[in-house]
Amino acid sequence: MAQVVDKIVNSTVGDAKKRQMDSFTIEQNNKTPLTSYFGAKIAETDIALRAGARGPTVLEDFHNREKISHFDHERIPERAVHARGAGAFGEFKLHTSLSDLTTAKILSDTSKTTPAYVRFSTVNGSRGSADSVRDPRGFAVRLYTDEGNWDIVGNNIPVFFVQDAIKFVDLVHAVKPEPHNEIPQAQTAHDNAWDFMGLHPQTTHMQQWIMSDRAIPRSFRHMQGFGVHTFRLLDKEGKSTFVKYHWTPHLGTHSLVWDEALKLAGQDPDFHRRDLWDAIEAGAYPKWELGVQIVKEEDEHKFDFDLLDSTKLIPEDLVPVQNIGTLTLNRNPIDYFAEVEQVAFCTQHIVPGMDFSSDPLLAGRNFSYQDTQISRLGVNFGDLPVNRPVCPFMTNQRDGQHTMFSKTNRQAYHPNRHDILPTTEPSKGGFHSYPEVVSGIKERVHGPKFNEFVSQAQLFYNSMSEPEKKNIVSAYQFELSKCYETEVQQTALNRINLIDHGLAVAVAESLKDVTVPDAVPNHGKKSEFLSQITGKNQTFTAEGRKVGIYLLPGYSYAQVEPIKLALTAASMMVKFVGPGTGKVEASNGMTQITEFTFENSRSTHFDALIFIGGDSDDYKKKLKNGRLIHAARESYMHLKAIAATGNAVDWLTDLALPGDLPADAKSKTEITEANGVLLAPSVGTGAEFSEKFISSVAKHRVWDREVDHIAA
Ligand code: HEM
């Protein structure tokens, strides 16, 4: 089989990974009879072999035993962290060569398209937990290069909680559900998590990121990804340059609002997984730019933070991100277990022309991933289809559970008398480590700059826009209110006070028994790149956004069609919501198929909502529906773009959102806009309406809308 596969693949051109995966895919259909595992055709699989109709079941029934026994062993251990995730295949195309910095072909050959795979995940929850929880997101990318698999096992946040991998175990034991009752699932809103964070100054910067909107992304398609650590690139002379990796989404970096995230955890626990799947099925392939921050070897010490400290980022104001290639996800998996559960990323998967830095967190990861895959998948996990490189791979590793291939090599050791599996010199492409000069005393210490914990946390907070700051306050209030020990709240607040006294005062407003410490100075510096609302290089587009169009029998066909066409032309996903599934008839007898119903969906499923009017007074009566009114109020509360057409304007201004919209909008003929709500008594050709609506959706949210009084 190995030879067959290698023959099929042989080189990494374009769809090499797909061709390789295809060779491992078994077609099953109505022409392929059911058999036992050893190939015997099965005549009966519904009733076990029994000693008479009312007699005992007999042990002899090998099919019954095989079926039940295999089922008994279907589960494997879920990942120790990042258990919940979704994956997809795609491709990576380099557009700007780094050939002056590295010999790695993946970063220097712009003619190649390299197969790619990405698994997105949450960190804390178990495999069946909800997608929308407050948590960092894993962003693990594998590029199946000509020179081996390159895994960038990153997160959607550029920094990490702890500086040294030895602390990772404590961190995970603290942030996972508490051990006595396994509550709460998939979130840090509990005493142990905040006890740990309060007692570890090194978490101060990461805390800001997880309390910000970054920890509740709108979708995987709207997330940045970061390699986090500093890595090395090596050129043909062996010269080393430091590099950090960034993935920037073409759709911009955007988030949910917290109330929406909370509701989605129940309304659609698969929200992110579904979004990714649907987008790929619809041909709206998510794309990211791979960016690099390059630091010359001689500049290693010029920053006031240590490049080896993963709790610090390199501000883009100091070192710009240069985009060098595009990642596109364009293929959903065929079999979730085989292709997502069994994918095994490892930070130590790098290719010639690259190397690690001495980041102590990375060093531990380079041990941990390989090790943990063994307990999840066994020592031969690298042979599994999704994990196999597309270039030839030949090791002297032997045996172990589930050895799949018969290797012809009779001398599985090196060197051997036949020179089987010869090594490759670095000048001919063999992997070679950077000969870093190291000297020092063996001791348990970090570099002195590791001991500064507050500066970048302040930089992050100072760089946020007002709505983002408000969201950080609410997030802290929510999390700390779920800590039942005052001591934990107080320690956390003391740490928050070191970031910003105003922030600590605001957070303390909802915590009764704490004292805000005296003010300490905030350096006041800002970065132009960190805010999702005002940050430089942020993208605002309506492309790929899901719009729910709500209609009832008797709706006005003329109000729907032009809008549907215009939004689809703007690459938005248009979804219809009606009283039931199937066709809804317009007043002119035309029909529209609805995918969602008022009952099976909530406003949270959509980025923006349009309520369509009808041609009769009877239609207005039908609009008086609790679910519809709730959808309008809820989406208004979640700061989304909303629109009403025809006599739905009347309904929206008077019934759904009384007092929040101009009551006279219905008596006008022109389209008006108030609080991000488009009111169109007449849609006309649809051109003006669509243009205004698309531009409103592109803004992502209406940040200055007042919603404290809204109950939904
Ligand atoms: C910068 C810090 C870190 C980042 C960005 C990170 C990221 C990730 C990601 C994305 C995954 C999921 C991989 C997948 O989708 O299959 C993962 C899993 C995991 N991580 Fe990390 N991690 C970090 C730190 C650590 C450290 C320090 C350790 C251990 C010392 C660790 C141990 C693990 C383990 C055991 C898994 C489960 C892997 C599996 O079973 O497939 N991580 N991490």
PDB file of N, CA and C in Angstrom, residues 287-366:
ATOM      1  N   LYS A 287     -10.298  32.501   3.493  1.00  0.00           N
ATOM      2  CA  LYS A 287      -8.900  32.747   3.094  1.00  0.00           C
ATOM      3  C   LYS A 287      -8.181  33.547   4.178  1.00  0.00           C
ATOM      4  N   TRP A 288      -6.919  33.285   4.309  1.00  0.00           N
ATOM      5  CA  TRP A 288      -6.058  34.044   5.237  1.00  0.00           C
ATOM      6  C   TRP A 288      -4.753  34.384   4.526  1.00  0.00           C
ATOM      7  N   GLU A 289      -4.174  35.512   4.893  1.00  0.00           N
ATOM      8  CA  GLU A 289      -2.817  35.839   4.454  1.00  0.00           C
ATOM      9  C   GLU A 289      -1.845  35.332   5.510  1.00  0.00           C
ATOM     10  N   LEU A 290      -0.786  34.676   5.075  1.00  0.00           N
ATOM     11  CA  LEU A 290       0.294  34.354   6.012  1.00  0.00           C
ATOM     12  C   LEU A 290       1.213  35.559   6.066  1.00  0.00           C
ATOM     13  N   GLY A 291       1.404  36.099   7.253  1.00  0.00           N
ATOM     14  CA  GLY A 291       2.296  37.243   7.422  1.00  0.00           C
ATOM     15  C   GLY A 291       3.473  36.858   8.308  1.00  0.00           C
ATOM     16  N   VAL A 292       4.589  37.550   8.108  1.00  0.00           N
ATOM     17  CA  VAL A 292       5.754  37.283   8.959  1.00  0.00           C
ATOM     18  C   VAL A 292       6.247  38.593   9.566  1.00  0.00           C
ATOM     19  N   GLN A 293       6.690  38.489  10.784  1.00  0.00           N
ATOM     20  CA  GLN A 293       7.452  39.591  11.398  1.00  0.00           C
ATOM     21  C   GLN A 293       8.883  39.095  11.476  1.00  0.00           C
ATOM     22  N   ILE A 294       9.779  39.824  10.862  1.00  0.00           N
ATOM     23  CA  ILE A 294      11.166  39.387  10.738  1.00  0.00           C
ATOM     24  C   ILE A 294      12.047  40.230  11.666  1.00  0.00           C
ATOM     25  N   VAL A 295      12.871  39.560  12.453  1.00  0.00           N
ATOM     26  CA  VAL A 295      13.825  40.269  13.318  1.00  0.00           C
ATOM     27  C   VAL A 295      15.210  39.685  13.063  1.00  0.00           C
ATOM     28  N   LYS A 296      16.140  40.554  12.714  1.00  0.00           N
ATOM     29  CA  LYS A 296      17.503  40.085  12.441  1.00  0.00           C
ATOM     30  C   LYS A 296      18.124  39.531  13.719  1.00  0.00           C
ATOM     31  N   GLU A 297      18.978  38.555  13.537  1.00  0.00           N
ATOM     32  CA  GLU A 297      19.665  37.924  14.672  1.00  0.00           C
ATOM     33  C   GLU A 297      20.318  38.999  15.572  1.00  0.00           C
ATOM     34  N   GLU A 298      20.950  39.986  14.923  1.00  0.00           N
ATOM     35  CA  GLU A 298      21.685  40.986  15.723  1.00  0.00           C
ATOM     36  C   GLU A 298      20.731  41.937  16.478  1.00  0.00           C
ATOM     37  N   ASP A 299      19.444  41.925  16.104  1.00  0.00           N
ATOM     38  CA  ASP A 299      18.486  42.801  16.801  1.00  0.00           C
ATOM     39  C   ASP A 299      17.768  42.090  17.952  1.00  0.00           C
ATOM     40  N   GLU A 300      18.175  40.869  18.232  1.00  0.00           N
ATOM     41  CA  GLU A 300      17.451  40.055  19.217  1.00  0.00           C
ATOM     42  C   GLU A 300      17.189  40.795  20.525  1.00  0.00           C
ATOM     43  N   HIS A 301      18.167  41.574  20.972  1.00  0.00           N
ATOM     44  CA  HIS A 301      18.037  42.164  22.312  1.00  0.00           C
ATOM     45  C   HIS A 301      17.608  43.628  22.296  1.00  0.00           C
ATOM     46  N   LYS A 302      17.132  44.109  21.141  1.00  0.00           N
ATOM     47  CA  LYS A 302      16.852  45.547  21.093  1.00  0.00           C
ATOM     48  C   LYS A 302      15.472  45.933  21.654  1.00  0.00           C
ATOM     49  N   PHE A 303      14.670  44.933  22.024  1.00  0.00           N
ATOM     50  CA  PHE A 303      13.327  45.234  22.540  1.00  0.00           C
ATOM     51  C   PHE A 303      13.320  45.245  24.068  1.00  0.00           C
ATOM     52  N   ASP A 304      12.273  45.880  24.646  1.00  0.00           N
ATOM     53  CA  ASP A 304      12.242  45.865  26.113  1.00  0.00           C
ATOM     54  C   ASP A 304      11.533  44.605  26.636  1.00  0.00           C
ATOM     55  N   PHE A 305      11.251  43.680  25.736  1.00  0.00           N
ATOM     56  CA  PHE A 305      10.742  42.362  26.134  1.00  0.00           C
ATOM     57  C   PHE A 305      11.668  41.334  25.491  1.00  0.00           C
ATOM     58  N   ASP A 306      11.530  40.087  25.930  1.00  0.00           N
ATOM     59  CA  ASP A 306      12.401  39.024  25.412  1.00  0.00           C
ATOM     60  C   ASP A 306      11.666  38.275  24.297  1.00  0.00           C
ATOM     61  N   LEU A 307      12.327  38.095  23.164  1.00  0.00           N
ATOM     62  CA  LEU A 307      11.692  37.393  22.037  1.00  0.00           C
ATOM     63  C   LEU A 307      11.349  35.947  22.388  1.00  0.00           C
ATOM     64  N   LEU A 308      11.968  35.439  23.455  1.00  0.00           N
ATOM     65  CA  LEU A 308      11.730  34.047  23.846  1.00  0.00           C
ATOM     66  C   LEU A 308      10.557  33.921  24.811  1.00  0.00           C
ATOM     67  N   ASP A 309       9.935  35.043  25.139  1.00  0.00           N
ATOM     68  CA  ASP A 309       8.855  35.050  26.137  1.00  0.00           C
ATOM     69  C   ASP A 309       7.510  35.058  25.400  1.00  0.00           C
ATOM     70  N   SER A 310       6.785  33.942  25.486  1.00  0.00           N
ATOM     71  CA  SER A 310       5.524  33.812  24.736  1.00  0.00           C
ATOM     72  C   SER A 310       4.361  34.591  25.353  1.00  0.00           C
ATOM     73  N   THR A 311       4.605  35.280  26.468  1.00  0.00           N
ATOM     74  CA  THR A 311       3.533  36.137  26.995  1.00  0.00           C
ATOM     75  C   THR A 311       3.642  37.553  26.406  1.00  0.00           C
ATOM     76  N   LYS A 312       4.584  37.737  25.474  1.00  0.00           N
ATOM     77  CA  LYS A 312       4.754  39.059  24.837  1.00  0.00           C
ATOM     78  C   LYS A 312       4.617  38.917  23.332  1.00  0.00           C
ATOM     79  N   LEU A 313       4.086  39.964  22.715  1.00  0.00           N
ATOM     80  CA  LEU A 313       4.063  40.002  21.256  1.00  0.00           C
ATOM     81  C   LEU A 313       5.072  41.047  20.796  1.00  0.00           C
ATOM     82  N   ILE A 314       5.362  41.027  19.498  1.00  0.00           N
ATOM     83  CA  ILE A 314       6.174  42.119  18.952  1.00  0.00           C
ATOM     84  C   ILE A 314       5.165  43.114  18.377  1.00  0.00           C
ATOM     85  N   PRO A 315       4.997  44.291  18.989  1.00  0.00           N
ATOM     86  CA  PRO A 315       3.991  45.225  18.453  1.00  0.00           C
ATOM     87  C   PRO A 315       4.253  45.487  16.967  1.00  0.00           C
ATOM     88  N   GLU A 316       3.182  45.476  16.202  1.00  0.00           N
ATOM     89  CA  GLU A 316       3.327  45.708  14.753  1.00  0.00           C
ATOM     90  C   GLU A 316       3.821  47.123  14.478  1.00  0.00           C
ATOM     91  N   ASP A 317       3.626  48.018  15.467  1.00  0.00           N
ATOM     92  CA  ASP A 317       4.141  49.376  15.315  1.00  0.00           C
ATOM     93  C   ASP A 317       5.673  49.348  15.257  1.00  0.00           C
ATOM     94  N   LEU A 318       6.282  48.322  15.883  1.00  0.00           N
ATOM     95  CA  LEU A 318       7.747  48.222  15.895  1.00  0.00           C
ATOM     96  C   LEU A 318       8.260  47.391  14.728  1.00  0.00           C
ATOM     97  N   VAL A 319       7.595  46.279  14.468  1.00  0.00           N
ATOM     98  CA  VAL A 319       8.008  45.400  13.360  1.00  0.00           C
ATOM     99  C   VAL A 319       6.768  45.074  12.538  1.00  0.00           C
ATOM    100  N   PRO A 320       6.658  45.625  11.341  1.00  0.00           N
ATOM    101  CA  PRO A 320       5.440  45.388  10.561  1.00  0.00           C
ATOM    102  C   PRO A 320       5.307  43.937  10.123  1.00  0.00           C
ATOM    103  N   VAL A 321       4.068  43.546   9.885  1.00  0.00           N
ATOM    104  CA  VAL A 321       3.797  42.202   9.364  1.00  0.00           C
ATOM    105  C   VAL A 321       3.832  42.280   7.841  1.00  0.00           C
ATOM    106  N   GLN A 322       4.654  41.422   7.222  1.00  0.00           N
ATOM    107  CA  GLN A 322       4.678  41.381   5.744  1.00  0.00           C
ATOM    108  C   GLN A 322       3.915  40.144   5.293  1.00  0.00           C
ATOM    109  N   ASN A 323       2.922  40.335   4.462  1.00  0.00           N
ATOM    110  CA  ASN A 323       2.159  39.187   3.971  1.00  0.00           C
ATOM    111  C   ASN A 323       2.913  38.504   2.842  1.00  0.00           C
ATOM    112  N   ILE A 324       2.971  37.160   2.912  1.00  0.00           N
ATOM    113  CA  ILE A 324       3.784  36.449   1.926  1.00  0.00           C
ATOM    114  C   ILE A 324       3.033  35.340   1.191  1.00  0.00           C
ATOM    115  N   GLY A 325       1.840  34.995   1.653  1.00  0.00           N
ATOM    116  CA  GLY A 325       1.145  33.899   0.966  1.00  0.00           C
ATOM    117  C   GLY A 325      -0.303  33.814   1.388  1.00  0.00           C
ATOM    118  N   THR A 326      -1.087  33.027   0.642  1.00  0.00           N
ATOM    119  CA  THR A 326      -2.518  32.936   0.911  1.00  0.00           C
ATOM    120  C   THR A 326      -2.922  31.488   1.183  1.00  0.00           C
ATOM    121  N   LEU A 327      -3.644  31.323   2.266  1.00  0.00           N
ATOM    122  CA  LEU A 327      -4.189  30.015   2.641  1.00  0.00           C
ATOM    123  C   LEU A 327      -5.674  30.017   2.303  1.00  0.00           C
ATOM    124  N   THR A 328      -6.137  28.999   1.598  1.00  0.00           N
ATOM    125  CA  THR A 328      -7.555  28.900   1.252  1.00  0.00           C
ATOM    126  C   THR A 328      -8.075  27.547   1.729  1.00  0.00           C
ATOM    127  N   LEU A 329      -9.197  27.546   2.425  1.00  0.00           N
ATOM    128  CA  LEU A 329      -9.808  26.265   2.812  1.00  0.00           C
ATOM    129  C   LEU A 329     -10.956  25.983   1.849  1.00  0.00           C
ATOM    130  N   ASN A 330     -10.880  24.850   1.159  1.00  0.00           N
ATOM    131  CA  ASN A 330     -11.855  24.616   0.093  1.00  0.00           C
ATOM    132  C   ASN A 330     -12.429  23.208   0.072  1.00  0.00           C
ATOM    133  N   ARG A 331     -12.171  22.408   1.102  1.00  0.00           N
ATOM    134  CA  ARG A 331     -12.699  21.045   1.071  1.00  0.00           C
ATOM    135  C   ARG A 331     -13.020  20.563   2.476  1.00  0.00           C
ATOM    136  N   ASN A 332     -14.284  20.183   2.672  1.00  0.00           N
ATOM    137  CA  ASN A 332     -14.673  19.633   3.964  1.00  0.00           C
ATOM    138  C   ASN A 332     -14.227  18.182   4.061  1.00  0.00           C
ATOM    139  N   PRO A 333     -14.025  17.705   5.288  1.00  0.00           N
ATOM    140  CA  PRO A 333     -13.638  16.294   5.419  1.00  0.00           C
ATOM    141  C   PRO A 333     -14.764  15.368   4.976  1.00  0.00           C
ATOM    142  N   ILE A 334     -14.395  14.147   4.612  1.00  0.00           N
ATOM    143  CA  ILE A 334     -15.410  13.146   4.246  1.00  0.00           C
ATOM    144  C   ILE A 334     -15.861  12.419   5.505  1.00  0.00           C
ATOM    145  N   ASP A 335     -14.919  12.205   6.431  1.00  0.00           N
ATOM    146  CA  ASP A 335     -15.211  11.396   7.612  1.00  0.00           C
ATOM    147  C   ASP A 335     -14.579  12.104   8.810  1.00  0.00           C
ATOM    148  N   TYR A 336     -15.419  12.659   9.682  1.00  0.00           N
ATOM    149  CA  TYR A 336     -14.925  13.509  10.775  1.00  0.00           C
ATOM    150  C   TYR A 336     -13.892  12.773  11.636  1.00  0.00           C
ATOM    151  N   PHE A 337     -14.220  11.540  12.021  1.00  0.00           N
ATOM    152  CA  PHE A 337     -13.312  10.837  12.933  1.00  0.00           C
ATOM    153  C   PHE A 337     -11.953  10.604  12.274  1.00  0.00           C
ATOM    154  N   ALA A 338     -11.998  10.073  11.040  1.00  0.00           N
ATOM    155  CA  ALA A 338     -10.748   9.721  10.360  1.00  0.00           C
ATOM    156  C   ALA A 338      -9.904  10.961  10.090  1.00  0.00           C
ATOM    157  N   GLU A 339     -10.554  12.076   9.784  1.00  0.00           N
ATOM    158  CA  GLU A 339      -9.800  13.217   9.258  1.00  0.00           C
ATOM    159  C   GLU A 339      -9.677  14.395  10.221  1.00  0.00           C
ATOM    160  N   VAL A 340     -10.516  14.441  11.256  1.00  0.00           N
ATOM    161  CA  VAL A 340     -10.406  15.560  12.208  1.00  0.00           C
ATOM    162  C   VAL A 340      -9.978  15.033  13.588  1.00  0.00           C
ATOM    163  N   GLU A 341     -10.656  13.978  14.034  1.00  0.00           N
ATOM    164  CA  GLU A 341     -10.293  13.446  15.351  1.00  0.00           C
ATOM    165  C   GLU A 341      -8.886  12.853  15.314  1.00  0.00           C
ATOM    166  N   GLN A 342      -8.515  12.285  14.178  1.00  0.00           N
ATOM    167  CA  GLN A 342      -7.209  11.605  14.116  1.00  0.00           C
ATOM    168  C   GLN A 342      -6.073  12.495  13.624  1.00  0.00           C
ATOM    169  N   VAL A 343      -6.358  13.747  13.314  1.00  0.00           N
ATOM    170  CA  VAL A 343      -5.243  14.595  12.888  1.00  0.00           C
ATOM    171  C   VAL A 343      -4.378  14.864  14.125  1.00  0.00           C
ATOM    172  N   ALA A 344      -3.078  14.784  13.945  1.00  0.00           N
ATOM    173  CA  ALA A 344      -2.170  14.887  15.091  1.00  0.00           C
ATOM    174  C   ALA A 344      -1.102  15.933  14.789  1.00  0.00           C
ATOM    175  N   PHE A 345      -1.372  17.158  15.232  1.00  0.00           N
ATOM    176  CA  PHE A 345      -0.403  18.239  15.010  1.00  0.00           C
ATOM    177  C   PHE A 345       0.740  18.122  16.017  1.00  0.00           C
ATOM    178  N   CYS A 346       1.913  18.541  15.607  1.00  0.00           N
ATOM    179  CA  CYS A 346       3.065  18.538  16.507  1.00  0.00           C
ATOM    180  C   CYS A 346       3.898  19.774  16.202  1.00  0.00           C
ATOM    181  N   THR A 347       4.204  20.558  17.231  1.00  0.00           N
ATOM    182  CA  THR A 347       4.994  21.771  16.987  1.00  0.00           C
ATOM    183  C   THR A 347       6.379  21.441  16.437  1.00  0.00           C
ATOM    184  N   GLN A 348       6.855  20.227  16.727  1.00  0.00           N
ATOM    185  CA  GLN A 348       8.206  19.900  16.249  1.00  0.00           C
ATOM    186  C   GLN A 348       8.226  19.534  14.775  1.00  0.00           C
ATOM    187  N   HIS A 349       7.082  19.524  14.124  1.00  0.00           N
ATOM    188  CA  HIS A 349       7.064  19.275  12.682  1.00  0.00           C
ATOM    189  C   HIS A 349       7.472  20.544  11.936  1.00  0.00           C
ATOM    190  N   ILE A 350       8.764  20.683  11.710  1.00  0.00           N
ATOM    191  CA  ILE A 350       9.256  21.796  10.896  1.00  0.00           C
ATOM    192  C   ILE A 350      10.100  21.203   9.778  1.00  0.00           C
ATOM    193  N   VAL A 351      10.434  21.975   8.785  1.00  0.00           N
ATOM    194  CA  VAL A 351      11.139  21.434   7.621  1.00  0.00           C
ATOM    195  C   VAL A 351      12.513  22.105   7.491  1.00  0.00           C
ATOM    196  N   PRO A 352      13.407  21.512   6.703  1.00  0.00           N
ATOM    197  CA  PRO A 352      14.737  22.113   6.549  1.00  0.00           C
ATOM    198  C   PRO A 352      14.647  23.582   6.125  1.00  0.00           C
ATOM    199  N   GLY A 353      15.522  24.400   6.709  1.00  0.00           N
ATOM    200  CA  GLY A 353      15.467  25.844   6.431  1.00  0.00           C
ATOM    201  C   GLY A 353      14.765  26.591   7.555  1.00  0.00           C
ATOM    202  N   MET A 354      14.330  25.833   8.585  1.00  0.00           N
ATOM    203  CA  MET A 354      13.678  26.441   9.752  1.00  0.00           C
ATOM    204  C   MET A 354      14.311  25.851  11.005  1.00  0.00           C
ATOM    205  N   ASP A 355      14.077  26.535  12.123  1.00  0.00           N
ATOM    206  CA  ASP A 355      14.475  25.949  13.405  1.00  0.00           C
ATOM    207  C   ASP A 355      13.667  26.623  14.517  1.00  0.00           C
ATOM    208  N   PHE A 356      13.811  26.082  15.703  1.00  0.00           N
ATOM    209  CA  PHE A 356      13.120  26.648  16.862  1.00  0.00           C
ATOM    210  C   PHE A 356      13.985  27.719  17.504  1.00  0.00           C
ATOM    211  N   SER A 357      13.354  28.591  18.264  1.00  0.00           N
ATOM    212  CA  SER A 357      14.128  29.447  19.164  1.00  0.00           C
ATOM    213  C   SER A 357      14.182  28.716  20.504  1.00  0.00           C
ATOM    214  N   SER A 358      14.844  29.306  21.482  1.00  0.00           N
ATOM    215  CA  SER A 358      14.934  28.642  22.790  1.00  0.00           C
ATOM    216  C   SER A 358      13.804  29.073  23.721  1.00  0.00           C
ATOM    217  N   ASP A 359      12.658  29.418  23.190  1.00  0.00           N
ATOM    218  CA  ASP A 359      11.483  29.738  23.997  1.00  0.00           C
ATOM    219  C   ASP A 359      11.160  28.524  24.880  1.00  0.00           C
ATOM    220  N   PRO A 360      11.133  28.707  26.211  1.00  0.00           N
ATOM    221  CA  PRO A 360      10.926  27.551  27.098  1.00  0.00           C
ATOM    222  C   PRO A 360       9.529  26.939  26.989  1.00  0.00           C
ATOM    223  N   LEU A 361       8.583  27.699  26.489  1.00  0.00           N
ATOM    224  CA  LEU A 361       7.244  27.142  26.291  1.00  0.00           C
ATOM    225  C   LEU A 361       7.256  26.220  25.068  1.00  0.00           C
ATOM    226  N   LEU A 362       7.942  26.669  24.048  1.00  0.00           N
ATOM    227  CA  LEU A 362       8.025  25.891  22.810  1.00  0.00           C
ATOM    228  C   LEU A 362       8.783  24.586  23.048  1.00  0.00           C
ATOM    229  N   ALA A 363       9.832  24.665  23.857  1.00  0.00           N
ATOM    230  CA  ALA A 363      10.630  23.460  24.121  1.00  0.00           C
ATOM    231  C   ALA A 363       9.743  22.364  24.709  1.00  0.00           C
ATOM    232  N   GLY A 364       8.881  22.744  25.654  1.00  0.00           N
ATOM    233  CA  GLY A 364       7.989  21.757  26.268  1.00  0.00           C
ATOM    234  C   GLY A 364       6.962  21.251  25.274  1.00  0.00           C
ATOM    235  N   ARG A 365       6.482  22.124  24.423  1.00  0.00           N
ATOM    236  CA  ARG A 365       5.490  21.705  23.427  1.00  0.00           C
ATOM    237  C   ARG A 365       6.113  20.698  22.468  1.00  0.00           C
ATOM    238  N   ASN A 366       7.371  20.939  22.135  1.00  0.00           N
ATOM    239  CA  ASN A 366       8.028  20.037  21.191  1.00  0.00           C
ATOM    240  C   ASN A 366       8.141  18.617  21.742  1.00  0.00           C
TER     241      ASN A 366
END
